[in-house]
Tab-separated table of C-alpha atoms in Angstrom:
chain	number	residue	atom	x	y	z
A	1	UNK	CA	-60.596	140.445	-59.431
A	2	UNK	CA	-61.805	140.535	-63.025
A	3	UNK	CA	-59.533	142.082	-65.631
A	4	UNK	CA	-60.828	145.563	-66.449
A	5	UNK	CA	-60.246	145.294	-70.203
A	6	UNK	CA	-62.059	141.970	-70.394
A	7	UNK	CA	-65.059	143.176	-68.409
A	8	UNK	CA	-65.294	146.317	-70.561
A	9	UNK	CA	-66.073	144.133	-73.586
A	10	UNK	CA	-69.767	144.571	-74.435
A	11	UNK	CA	-70.376	140.913	-75.336
A	12	UNK	CA	-68.766	139.748	-72.077
A	13	UNK	CA	-70.776	142.270	-70.060
A	14	UNK	CA	-74.072	141.171	-71.626
A	15	UNK	CA	-73.324	137.468	-71.235
A	16	UNK	CA	-72.252	137.768	-67.593
A	17	UNK	CA	-75.185	139.966	-66.561
A	18	UNK	CA	-77.678	137.663	-68.288
A	19	UNK	CA	-76.417	134.265	-67.135
A	20	UNK	CA	-74.324	134.776	-63.991
A	21	UNK	CA	-74.162	136.651	-60.701
A	22	UNK	CA	-71.162	138.945	-60.929
A	23	UNK	CA	-69.280	139.478	-57.653
A	24	UNK	CA	-66.044	141.466	-57.659
A	25	UNK	CA	-63.698	142.016	-54.714
A	26	UNK	CA	-60.192	143.362	-54.213
A	27	UNK	CA	-57.573	141.019	-52.816
A	28	UNK	CA	-56.633	143.395	-49.986
A	29	UNK	CA	-60.154	143.487	-48.482
A	30	UNK	CA	-61.383	141.080	-45.816
A	31	UNK	CA	-63.666	139.268	-48.273
A	32	UNK	CA	-60.921	139.214	-50.895
A	33	UNK	CA	-58.476	137.655	-48.439
A	34	UNK	CA	-61.031	134.962	-47.590
A	35	UNK	CA	-61.455	134.158	-51.278
A	36	UNK	CA	-57.686	133.987	-51.849
A	37	UNK	CA	-57.223	131.761	-48.798
A	38	UNK	CA	-60.130	129.420	-49.436
A	39	UNK	CA	-59.401	128.884	-53.121
A	40	UNK	CA	-55.607	129.015	-52.611
A	41	UNK	CA	-55.055	131.823	-55.088
A	42	UNK	CA	-51.411	132.778	-55.480
A	43	UNK	CA	-51.708	135.214	-58.393
A	44	UNK	CA	-54.111	137.948	-59.452
A	45	UNK	CA	-56.134	139.046	-61.324
A	46	UNK	CA	-58.173	135.863	-61.402
A	47	UNK	CA	-61.667	135.005	-62.613
A	48	UNK	CA	-63.603	132.218	-60.895
A	49	UNK	CA	-66.830	130.411	-61.710
A	50	UNK	CA	-68.204	129.331	-58.329
A	51	UNK	CA	-71.113	126.995	-57.668
A	52	UNK	CA	-73.607	129.131	-55.690
A	53	UNK	CA	-74.927	126.069	-53.853
A	54	UNK	CA	-71.704	124.503	-52.570
A	55	UNK	CA	-69.104	127.208	-53.164
A	56	UNK	CA	-67.052	124.767	-55.234
A	57	UNK	CA	-64.698	126.297	-57.806
A	58	UNK	CA	-65.899	125.114	-61.208
A	59	UNK	CA	-63.441	127.015	-63.429
A	60	UNK	CA	-60.721	129.631	-63.100
A	61	UNK	CA	-58.659	131.916	-65.326
A	62	UNK	CA	-55.477	133.680	-64.192
A	63	UNK	CA	-54.036	136.835	-65.662
A	64	UNK	CA	-55.271	138.499	-68.831
A	65	UNK	CA	-58.193	136.685	-70.470
A	66	UNK	CA	-59.208	137.410	-74.046
A	67	UNK	CA	-62.961	138.152	-74.308
A	68	UNK	CA	-63.540	135.620	-77.112
A	69	UNK	CA	-61.775	132.878	-75.166
A	70	UNK	CA	-63.694	133.658	-71.970
A	71	UNK	CA	-67.062	133.595	-73.747
A	72	UNK	CA	-66.292	130.254	-75.353
A	73	UNK	CA	-65.239	128.726	-72.020
A	74	UNK	CA	-68.431	129.988	-70.334
A	75	UNK	CA	-70.778	128.239	-72.781
A	76	UNK	CA	-71.006	124.942	-70.790
A	77	UNK	CA	-72.101	126.872	-67.697
A	78	UNK	CA	-74.835	128.675	-69.653
A	79	UNK	CA	-76.296	125.412	-70.956
A	80	UNK	CA	-77.371	124.325	-67.462
A	81	UNK	CA	-77.736	125.725	-63.973
A	82	UNK	CA	-76.016	124.578	-60.773
A	83	UNK	CA	-78.478	121.735	-60.218
A	84	UNK	CA	-77.731	120.292	-63.660
A	85	UNK	CA	-74.009	120.497	-62.904
A	86	UNK	CA	-74.578	118.619	-59.622
A	87	UNK	CA	-76.557	115.949	-61.446
A	88	UNK	CA	-73.665	115.363	-63.845
A	89	UNK	CA	-71.156	115.065	-60.996
A	90	UNK	CA	-73.404	112.736	-58.985
A	91	UNK	CA	-73.994	110.545	-62.026
A	92	UNK	CA	-70.270	110.153	-62.648
A	93	UNK	CA	-69.490	109.261	-59.018
A	94	UNK	CA	-69.651	105.462	-58.437
A	95	UNK	CA	-72.045	104.234	-55.789
A	96	UNK	CA	-70.491	103.003	-52.601
A	97	UNK	CA	-67.143	104.545	-53.441
A	98	UNK	CA	-64.928	104.932	-50.443
A	99	UNK	CA	-63.520	108.313	-49.500
A	100	UNK	CA	-60.624	109.024	-47.242
A	101	UNK	CA	-61.090	111.189	-44.136
A	102	UNK	CA	-59.050	113.865	-45.886
A	103	UNK	CA	-61.470	113.919	-48.832
A	104	UNK	CA	-64.474	114.080	-46.513
A	105	UNK	CA	-63.001	117.021	-44.686
A	106	UNK	CA	-62.285	118.731	-47.994
A	107	UNK	CA	-65.841	118.248	-49.253
A	108	UNK	CA	-67.453	119.360	-46.004
A	109	UNK	CA	-68.438	123.057	-46.077
A	110	UNK	CA	-66.518	125.020	-43.498
A	111	UNK	CA	-67.142	128.384	-41.912
A	112	UNK	CA	-65.269	130.296	-44.603
A	113	UNK	CA	-67.267	128.533	-47.308
A	114	UNK	CA	-70.536	129.498	-45.635
A	115	UNK	CA	-69.378	133.098	-45.351
A	116	UNK	CA	-68.542	133.176	-49.045
A	117	UNK	CA	-71.957	131.798	-49.939
A	118	UNK	CA	-73.601	134.384	-47.704
A	119	UNK	CA	-71.633	137.112	-49.461
A	120	UNK	CA	-72.732	135.788	-52.841
A	121	UNK	CA	-76.352	135.699	-51.690
A	122	UNK	CA	-76.103	139.242	-50.373
A	123	UNK	CA	-74.606	140.339	-53.673
A	124	UNK	CA	-77.519	138.737	-55.506
A	125	UNK	CA	-80.067	140.582	-53.375
A	126	UNK	CA	-78.225	143.853	-53.949
A	127	UNK	CA	-78.322	143.333	-57.689
A	128	UNK	CA	-82.044	142.532	-57.611
A	129	UNK	CA	-82.858	145.527	-55.413
A	130	UNK	CA	-80.851	147.882	-57.601
A	131	UNK	CA	-82.202	146.700	-60.925
A	132	UNK	CA	-85.715	145.688	-59.954
A	133	UNK	CA	-85.364	142.642	-62.179
A	134	UNK	CA	-86.595	139.234	-61.031
A	135	UNK	CA	-84.039	136.422	-60.814
A	136	UNK	CA	-86.337	134.081	-62.742
A	137	UNK	CA	-85.310	133.076	-66.233
A	138	UNK	CA	-88.400	134.498	-67.893
A	139	UNK	CA	-87.897	136.910	-70.731
A	140	UNK	CA	-88.883	140.528	-70.251
A	141	UNK	CA	-92.062	141.267	-72.163
A	142	UNK	CA	-91.675	143.953	-74.759
A	143	UNK	CA	-94.177	146.761	-75.172
A	144	UNK	CA	-92.724	147.928	-78.474
A	145	UNK	CA	-94.460	146.899	-81.684
A	146	UNK	CA	-92.695	146.581	-85.001
A	147	UNK	CA	-94.226	148.579	-87.790
A	148	UNK	CA	-93.417	145.945	-90.368
A	149	UNK	CA	-96.275	143.721	-91.445
A	150	UNK	CA	-96.355	140.358	-89.668
A	151	UNK	CA	-98.262	138.670	-92.479
A	152	UNK	CA	-95.380	138.564	-94.946
A	153	UNK	CA	-92.456	136.277	-94.217
A	154	UNK	CA	-89.050	137.667	-95.230
A	155	UNK	CA	-87.101	135.660	-97.781
A	156	UNK	CA	-84.289	134.534	-95.511
A	157	UNK	CA	-80.955	133.828	-97.219
A	158	UNK	CA	-79.781	130.247	-97.545
A	159	UNK	CA	-77.859	129.191	-94.434
A	160	UNK	CA	-74.431	127.814	-95.402
A	161	UNK	CA	-72.662	125.081	-93.485
A	162	UNK	CA	-71.070	126.123	-90.213
A	163	UNK	CA	-67.623	127.490	-91.109
A	164	UNK	CA	-64.510	125.615	-90.018
A	165	UNK	CA	-61.729	128.120	-90.490
A	166	UNK	CA	-59.168	129.910	-88.352
A	167	UNK	CA	-60.610	130.871	-84.973
A	168	UNK	CA	-59.695	134.525	-85.443
A	169	UNK	CA	-62.131	134.718	-88.368
A	170	UNK	CA	-65.052	133.281	-86.399
A	171	UNK	CA	-67.529	134.531	-83.849
A	172	UNK	CA	-69.975	132.508	-81.783
A	173	UNK	CA	-73.530	133.679	-81.211
A	174	UNK	CA	-75.739	132.213	-78.494
A	175	UNK	CA	-79.489	131.978	-79.097
A	176	UNK	CA	-82.247	131.475	-76.530
A	177	UNK	CA	-85.348	130.020	-78.224
A	178	UNK	CA	-88.969	130.596	-77.077
A	179	UNK	CA	-89.191	127.048	-75.663
A	180	UNK	CA	-86.179	127.656	-73.394
A	181	UNK	CA	-83.593	125.846	-75.477
A	182	UNK	CA	-80.203	127.480	-75.883
A	183	UNK	CA	-78.171	127.019	-79.028
A	184	UNK	CA	-74.796	128.255	-80.222
A	185	UNK	CA	-73.433	128.584	-83.727
A	186	UNK	CA	-70.269	129.855	-85.334
A	187	UNK	CA	-70.435	132.478	-88.067
A	188	UNK	CA	-67.774	134.279	-90.013
A	189	UNK	CA	-67.208	137.752	-88.629
A	190	UNK	CA	-67.764	139.052	-92.163
A	191	UNK	CA	-71.102	137.244	-92.600
A	192	UNK	CA	-74.243	139.413	-92.872
A	193	UNK	CA	-76.403	139.316	-89.760
A	194	UNK	CA	-79.381	138.128	-91.865
A	195	UNK	CA	-77.914	134.637	-91.478
A	196	UNK	CA	-78.892	134.811	-87.811
A	197	UNK	CA	-82.561	134.890	-88.859
A	198	UNK	CA	-81.932	131.972	-91.223
A	199	UNK	CA	-80.406	129.962	-88.383
A	200	UNK	CA	-83.199	130.761	-85.913
A	201	UNK	CA	-85.805	129.921	-88.547
A	202	UNK	CA	-84.216	126.489	-89.012
A	203	UNK	CA	-84.407	125.793	-85.261
A	204	UNK	CA	-87.992	126.901	-84.627
A	205	UNK	CA	-91.079	124.733	-84.888
A	206	UNK	CA	-94.012	126.531	-86.452
A	207	UNK	CA	-91.881	129.463	-87.566
A	208	UNK	CA	-93.378	129.202	-91.062
A	209	UNK	CA	-96.703	130.347	-89.630
A	210	UNK	CA	-95.674	132.686	-86.813
A	211	UNK	CA	-93.305	135.627	-87.205
A	212	UNK	CA	-90.563	136.047	-84.634
A	213	UNK	CA	-88.202	138.785	-83.573
A	214	UNK	CA	-84.697	138.911	-82.146
A	215	UNK	CA	-83.469	141.020	-79.235
A	216	UNK	CA	-80.353	141.142	-77.097
A	217	UNK	CA	-80.803	138.653	-74.240
A	218	UNK	CA	-80.242	141.203	-71.493
A	219	UNK	CA	-82.713	142.397	-68.821
A	220	UNK	CA	-84.857	145.257	-70.105
A	221	UNK	CA	-83.925	144.853	-73.774
A	222	UNK	CA	-86.981	145.659	-75.915
A	223	UNK	CA	-85.588	146.967	-79.196
A	224	UNK	CA	-85.720	144.369	-81.954
A	225	UNK	CA	-82.694	143.703	-84.113
A	226	UNK	CA	-82.973	145.156	-87.596
A	227	UNK	CA	-83.221	142.429	-90.233
A	228	UNK	CA	-82.802	144.966	-93.037
A	229	UNK	CA	-79.440	146.061	-91.693
A	230	UNK	CA	-76.586	145.448	-94.103
A	231	UNK	CA	-74.045	145.120	-91.316
A	232	UNK	CA	-71.817	142.135	-90.642
A	233	UNK	CA	-71.624	140.315	-87.306
A	234	UNK	CA	-68.446	142.179	-86.433
A	235	UNK	CA	-69.708	145.631	-87.435
A	236	UNK	CA	-73.080	145.198	-85.721
A	237	UNK	CA	-71.643	144.158	-82.356
A	238	UNK	CA	-73.436	140.792	-82.485
A	239	UNK	CA	-70.185	138.826	-82.513
A	240	UNK	CA	-70.084	136.613	-79.383
A	241	UNK	CA	-73.417	138.015	-78.187
A	242	UNK	CA	-76.438	136.269	-76.660
A	243	UNK	CA	-79.714	136.706	-78.577
A	244	UNK	CA	-83.285	136.024	-77.448
A	245	UNK	CA	-85.954	134.805	-79.895
A	246	UNK	CA	-89.591	135.651	-79.119
A	247	UNK	CA	-92.816	135.219	-81.047
A	248	UNK	CA	-94.509	138.357	-82.338
């Protein structure tokens, strides 16, 4: 039930495949009818973010969704997994709070909820079997070696302040650091991509002694991004992308 034009966007495709389990059904199938009934969907197409542990709907979008808007809304879900989301909810809920029987019945997983979770689990196994990629969050080791010398540090350009202009002029780039941290920063679409190295350099500890490289944060990506490229974020396709930083 995901809009075809939105899913065709390369940045959306990379972000979803890297950070989420993508499950798509048609509303006229048996599984689609269960989804529409359980989540009380009265219009399609619709995009849902579902907690894989409880089946709870965390976020939804109806109708046409712009790729840039979708990527921005997905950032909070990429910062932490389902268990972190549960911890936040549990922390906000007062101890000893009373719940009505209606609320208890609503929170209690029912048969349809269990079936949806089973379908999600089956979809996950299918994806793993087809791709051969582990579901762990470890980065894929690269066998490619850059020919550039690792002893000389490039003179990275000075990183300007994060721009605060019209949203249409901006792009957001997500960065996964070697220590597991995930950062996001706004750049102008017309900025040179060398600023991405400047930003990563400012976030890394020990980067003055160890060279690093940047790759697309997608399973199987091994080709390093080209620092010497004169392209902008928009021209290079890095606008609203997720990038992985690894030590050489």
